[in-house]
Amino acid sequence: MNTHVHKVFLITGVSSGFGLAFSQAALAAGHTVVGTVRRESERAAFEALDAHRAKAFVLDVTDFPAIEPLVAEVLREVGQIDVLVNNAGYGHEGILEESPLAEMQRQFDVNVFGAVAMIKAVLPGMRERRSGHIVNITSMAGFITLPGIAYYSGSKFALEGISEALAKEVESLGIYVTALAPGSFRTEWAGRSMIRSGRTLGDYDAVFDPVRKAREEKSGRQDGDPHKAAQALLTLVAAEKPPVHLLLGKDAVRLVREKIARLQGEIDAWESLSVSTGFDD
């Protein structure tokens, strides 16, 4: 493991939360960071982090036609992209029946299609150089679910699957792909950055109200430290053989292990039905 090789990071969504923490840690370690922000005012604030190695571009990751030209501009300015961190994303909270389909489309546009568009723009350069690391920030909600985050979980399950398949496609090209799945961290995810659908159906109060209440009470007091997550990211991208899936946080490890145990139990309990569907010999 060599943590002293200079790398160029392209990180989406760097104005706050994980994106800002990742950027600060990479800059402190001597790397160059190109970040995307949503507003011009945020661009200046990001570049003030380091006069020489912090560069920002204004981008909405759902503006798909803008992504390829932006990556081309980044390459002209910094030469190459060693690490792409697809961090831009947000949480949607709402019971599925109550949540407009347009909100699901927006959730997938940002969390899935935006990430894939970034990957498609960055891959040619990595493929030509036969090196690079793509890190997709997913979530423990890409493994486990709760009532009220069907759209969000769906987007993160999708990104987990895309990451795993892509890792197999590019493995022989010297490119690594990691789905980085945080648990609960002190970011704005459950606060101002979360989109919440309105409530209309009392039938769901009993299952959903306690989940929403617990999330609101925990916001700002989560166990996870974004700066420690950033150090984990640096360890990950310095690894000789990085994993395809990496959980972050004690809660993520515990809850995903419980999910796998339940799934194993279900497979075992229903195995006779599962294997009954072949043609008779």
Coordinates of C-alpha atoms in Angstrom, one line a residue:
M1 CA 0.0 0.0 0.0
N2 CA 1.5 3.3 -1.0
T3 CA -0.4 6.3 0.3
H4 CA 2.2 8.9 -1.1
V5 CA 1.5 8.6 -4.8
H6 CA 0.0 11.8 -6.1
K7 CA -3.5 11.3 -7.6
V8 CA -6.0 13.5 -9.3
F9 CA -9.5 13.1 -7.8
L10 CA -12.7 14.1 -9.5
I11 CA -15.4 14.3 -6.8
T12 CA -19.0 15.2 -7.5
G13 CA -21.0 17.3 -5.0
V14 CA -18.2 18.8 -2.9
S15 CA -19.9 21.8 -1.3
S16 CA -20.9 19.9 1.9
G17 CA -21.1 16.5 3.6
F18 CA -19.0 13.6 2.4
G19 CA -17.9 15.4 -0.7
L20 CA -16.4 18.2 1.2
A21 CA -14.8 15.9 3.8
F22 CA -13.4 13.7 1.0
S23 CA -11.9 16.7 -0.7
Q24 CA -10.3 18.2 2.4
A25 CA -8.7 14.8 3.2
A26 CA -7.4 14.3 -0.3
L27 CA -6.0 17.9 -0.4
A28 CA -4.3 17.5 3.0
A29 CA -2.7 14.2 1.7
G30 CA -1.2 16.1 -1.2
H31 CA -3.6 15.1 -4.0
T32 CA -5.3 17.3 -6.5
V33 CA -9.1 17.6 -6.3
V34 CA -11.4 18.7 -9.0
G35 CA -14.9 19.0 -7.5
T36 CA -18.3 19.7 -8.9
V37 CA -20.7 22.2 -7.2
R38 CA -24.2 23.3 -8.0
R39 CA -23.6 27.1 -7.8
E40 CA -21.0 29.7 -8.8
S41 CA -20.7 30.9 -5.2
E42 CA -19.8 27.4 -4.1
R43 CA -17.1 27.3 -6.7
A44 CA -15.0 30.1 -5.2
A45 CA -15.4 28.7 -1.7
F46 CA -14.1 25.3 -2.8
E47 CA -11.1 26.7 -4.7
A48 CA -10.2 28.7 -1.6
L49 CA -9.4 25.4 0.1
D50 CA -6.1 25.2 -1.8
A51 CA -4.9 27.8 -4.3
H52 CA -3.1 25.3 -6.5
R53 CA -4.7 21.8 -6.1
A54 CA -8.4 22.6 -5.6
K55 CA -10.4 23.2 -8.8
A56 CA -14.2 23.4 -9.0
F57 CA -16.7 23.3 -11.9
V58 CA -20.4 24.1 -11.7
L59 CA -22.4 21.1 -12.7
D60 CA -25.8 19.6 -12.1
V61 CA -25.3 15.9 -12.6
T62 CA -28.7 15.5 -14.1
D63 CA -27.6 17.8 -17.0
F64 CA -26.4 14.7 -18.9
P65 CA -25.3 16.5 -22.1
A66 CA -23.0 18.8 -20.1
I67 CA -21.0 16.0 -18.4
E68 CA -18.8 14.8 -21.3
P69 CA -17.7 18.3 -22.3
L70 CA -17.0 19.1 -18.6
V71 CA -14.8 16.0 -18.2
A72 CA -13.0 16.9 -21.4
E73 CA -12.3 20.3 -19.9
V74 CA -11.1 18.8 -16.7
L75 CA -8.7 16.5 -18.6
R76 CA -7.3 19.5 -20.5
E77 CA -6.6 21.3 -17.2
V78 CA -5.3 18.5 -15.1
G79 CA -4.1 15.9 -17.6
Q80 CA -5.8 12.8 -16.2
I81 CA -8.3 11.6 -13.7
D82 CA -7.0 8.8 -11.4
V83 CA -10.0 8.5 -9.0
L84 CA -13.7 9.3 -9.8
V85 CA -15.8 9.6 -6.7
N86 CA -19.5 9.7 -7.5
N87 CA -20.7 11.4 -4.4
A88 CA -23.5 13.7 -5.6
G89 CA -26.8 12.4 -4.4
Y90 CA -29.7 13.0 -2.0
G91 CA -32.2 11.1 0.0
H92 CA -35.9 10.8 -0.7
E93 CA -38.3 10.0 2.1
G94 CA -41.9 9.0 1.5
I95 CA -44.3 6.0 1.5
L96 CA -44.3 4.5 -2.0
E97 CA -48.0 4.8 -2.6
E98 CA -48.0 8.5 -1.5
S99 CA -44.9 9.5 -3.5
P100 CA -45.3 10.9 -7.0
L101 CA -43.6 8.9 -9.7
A102 CA -41.8 12.1 -10.8
E103 CA -39.9 12.1 -7.4
M104 CA -38.7 8.6 -8.1
Q105 CA -37.5 9.7 -11.6
R106 CA -35.6 12.7 -10.1
Q107 CA -34.1 10.3 -7.4
F108 CA -32.8 8.0 -10.1
D109 CA -31.6 10.8 -12.3
V110 CA -29.3 12.1 -9.6
N111 CA -28.3 9.0 -7.7
V112 CA -28.0 6.5 -10.7
F113 CA -28.1 8.2 -14.1
G114 CA -25.8 11.1 -13.0
A115 CA -23.3 8.6 -11.6
V116 CA -23.4 6.4 -14.8
A117 CA -23.0 9.5 -17.0
M118 CA -19.9 10.5 -15.1
I119 CA -18.5 7.0 -15.3
K120 CA -19.1 6.9 -19.1
A121 CA -17.3 10.2 -19.5
V122 CA -14.3 9.2 -17.4
L123 CA -13.8 5.6 -18.5
P124 CA -12.2 6.2 -21.9
G125 CA -9.2 7.9 -20.3
M126 CA -8.8 5.3 -17.7
R127 CA -9.1 2.5 -20.2
E128 CA -6.4 4.0 -22.4
R129 CA -4.0 4.4 -19.5
R130 CA -5.0 1.0 -18.1
S131 CA -5.4 2.5 -14.6
G132 CA -8.0 4.2 -12.5
H133 CA -10.4 3.8 -9.6
I134 CA -14.1 4.5 -9.7
V135 CA -15.8 4.9 -6.2
N136 CA -19.6 5.1 -6.2
I137 CA -21.0 6.3 -2.9
T138 CA -24.0 4.1 -2.3
S139 CA -25.4 3.4 1.2
M140 CA -26.3 0.7 3.6
A141 CA -29.7 1.3 2.1
G142 CA -28.4 -0.4 -1.0
F143 CA -28.4 -3.6 1.1
I144 CA -31.1 -3.1 3.8
T145 CA -34.4 -1.3 3.6
L146 CA -36.8 0.6 5.9
P147 CA -40.4 1.7 5.3
G148 CA -40.4 5.2 3.7
I149 CA -37.2 5.0 1.6
A150 CA -38.3 2.8 -1.3
Y151 CA -37.2 5.3 -4.0
Y152 CA -33.8 6.0 -2.2
S153 CA -33.1 2.3 -1.5
G154 CA -34.0 1.4 -5.1
S155 CA -31.5 3.9 -6.4
K156 CA -28.8 2.6 -4.1
F157 CA -29.5 -1.0 -4.8
A158 CA -29.2 -0.1 -8.5
L159 CA -25.9 1.6 -8.0
E160 CA -24.5 -1.4 -6.0
G161 CA -25.5 -3.7 -8.9
I162 CA -24.1 -1.4 -11.6
S163 CA -20.8 -1.1 -9.6
E164 CA -20.4 -4.8 -9.3
A165 CA -21.1 -5.6 -12.9
L166 CA -18.8 -2.7 -14.1
A167 CA -16.0 -4.0 -11.8
K168 CA -16.1 -7.3 -13.7
E169 CA -16.1 -5.5 -17.1
V170 CA -13.0 -3.4 -16.4
E171 CA -11.0 -5.7 -14.1
S172 CA -8.7 -6.8 -16.9
L173 CA -8.1 -3.2 -17.9
G174 CA -6.4 -2.2 -14.7
I175 CA -9.4 -0.2 -13.4
Y176 CA -11.0 -0.8 -10.0
V177 CA -14.6 -0.1 -9.0
T178 CA -15.8 0.1 -5.4
A179 CA -19.3 0.7 -4.1
L180 CA -18.7 2.5 -0.8
A181 CA -21.7 2.1 1.4
P182 CA -21.9 4.3 4.5
G183 CA -24.3 3.8 7.4
S184 CA -25.5 6.8 9.4
F185 CA -23.1 9.8 9.4
R186 CA -23.3 13.4 10.4
T187 CA -24.0 14.9 7.0
E188 CA -27.0 16.8 5.7
W189 CA -28.6 13.6 4.3
A190 CA -31.4 13.5 6.8
G191 CA -31.6 17.3 7.2
R192 CA -31.9 20.0 4.6
S193 CA -30.8 17.9 1.7
M194 CA -33.6 15.3 2.1
I195 CA -36.7 15.6 -0.1
R196 CA -39.9 14.5 1.7
S197 CA -43.1 13.6 0.1
G198 CA -46.3 14.7 1.8
R199 CA -48.4 12.4 3.9
T200 CA -52.0 11.7 2.8
L201 CA -52.9 8.1 3.9
G202 CA -53.4 7.4 7.6
D203 CA -53.1 3.6 7.0
Y204 CA -49.3 4.0 6.9
D205 CA -48.9 6.1 10.1
A206 CA -48.1 3.2 12.4
V207 CA -45.4 1.8 10.2
F208 CA -43.8 5.1 9.1
D209 CA -44.2 7.7 11.8
P210 CA -41.8 6.0 14.2
V211 CA -39.2 5.7 11.5
R212 CA -39.5 9.4 10.5
K213 CA -39.4 10.5 14.2
A214 CA -36.3 8.4 14.9
R215 CA -34.5 9.8 11.8
E216 CA -35.3 13.4 12.7
E217 CA -34.2 12.9 16.4
K218 CA -31.0 11.3 15.3
S219 CA -30.1 13.9 12.6
G220 CA -26.9 15.7 13.7
R221 CA -26.1 13.1 16.3
Q222 CA -25.3 10.1 14.1
D223 CA -22.4 7.9 15.1
G224 CA -20.4 8.3 11.8
D225 CA -17.7 10.9 11.5
P226 CA -17.4 12.1 7.8
H227 CA -13.7 13.0 8.3
K228 CA -13.0 9.4 9.4
A229 CA -15.0 8.2 6.3
A230 CA -12.6 10.4 4.3
Q231 CA -9.6 8.8 5.8
A232 CA -11.1 5.4 4.9
L233 CA -11.6 6.6 1.3
L234 CA -7.8 7.5 1.1
T235 CA -6.9 4.0 2.5
L236 CA -9.3 2.4 -0.1
V237 CA -7.8 4.2 -3.1
A238 CA -4.2 3.4 -1.9
A239 CA -4.9 -0.3 -1.6
E240 CA -3.3 -2.6 -4.1
K241 CA -6.5 -4.7 -4.5
P242 CA -9.4 -2.7 -3.3
P243 CA -12.7 -4.4 -2.6
V244 CA -15.8 -4.1 -4.8
H245 CA -18.0 -3.5 -1.8
L246 CA -16.9 -1.6 1.3
L247 CA -19.3 -0.8 4.2
L248 CA -18.6 2.2 6.5
G249 CA -19.9 2.4 10.0
K250 CA -20.7 0.0 12.8
D251 CA -24.4 0.2 12.1
A252 CA -23.8 -0.6 8.4
V253 CA -21.8 -3.7 9.3
R254 CA -24.3 -4.9 11.9
L255 CA -27.4 -4.3 9.8
V256 CA -26.0 -5.8 6.6
R257 CA -24.8 -8.9 8.5
E258 CA -28.3 -9.3 9.9
K259 CA -29.8 -8.9 6.4
I260 CA -27.5 -11.6 5.0
A261 CA -28.4 -14.0 7.9
R262 CA -32.1 -13.4 7.2
L263 CA -31.7 -13.9 3.5
Q264 CA -29.7 -17.2 4.1
G265 CA -32.5 -18.3 6.4
E266 CA -35.1 -17.6 3.7
I267 CA -33.2 -19.4 1.0
D268 CA -32.8 -22.4 3.3
A269 CA -36.5 -22.4 4.3
W270 CA -37.8 -22.2 0.8
E271 CA -35.1 -24.2 -1.0
S272 CA -37.3 -27.1 -1.9
L273 CA -39.7 -24.8 -3.7
S274 CA -36.9 -22.9 -5.3
V275 CA -35.3 -26.0 -6.9
S276 CA -38.6 -27.5 -7.9
T277 CA -38.9 -25.6 -11.2
G278 CA -36.6 -27.5 -13.5
F279 CA -37.7 -30.0 -16.1
D280 CA -38.0 -33.6 -14.8
D281 CA -35.2 -35.8 -16.0

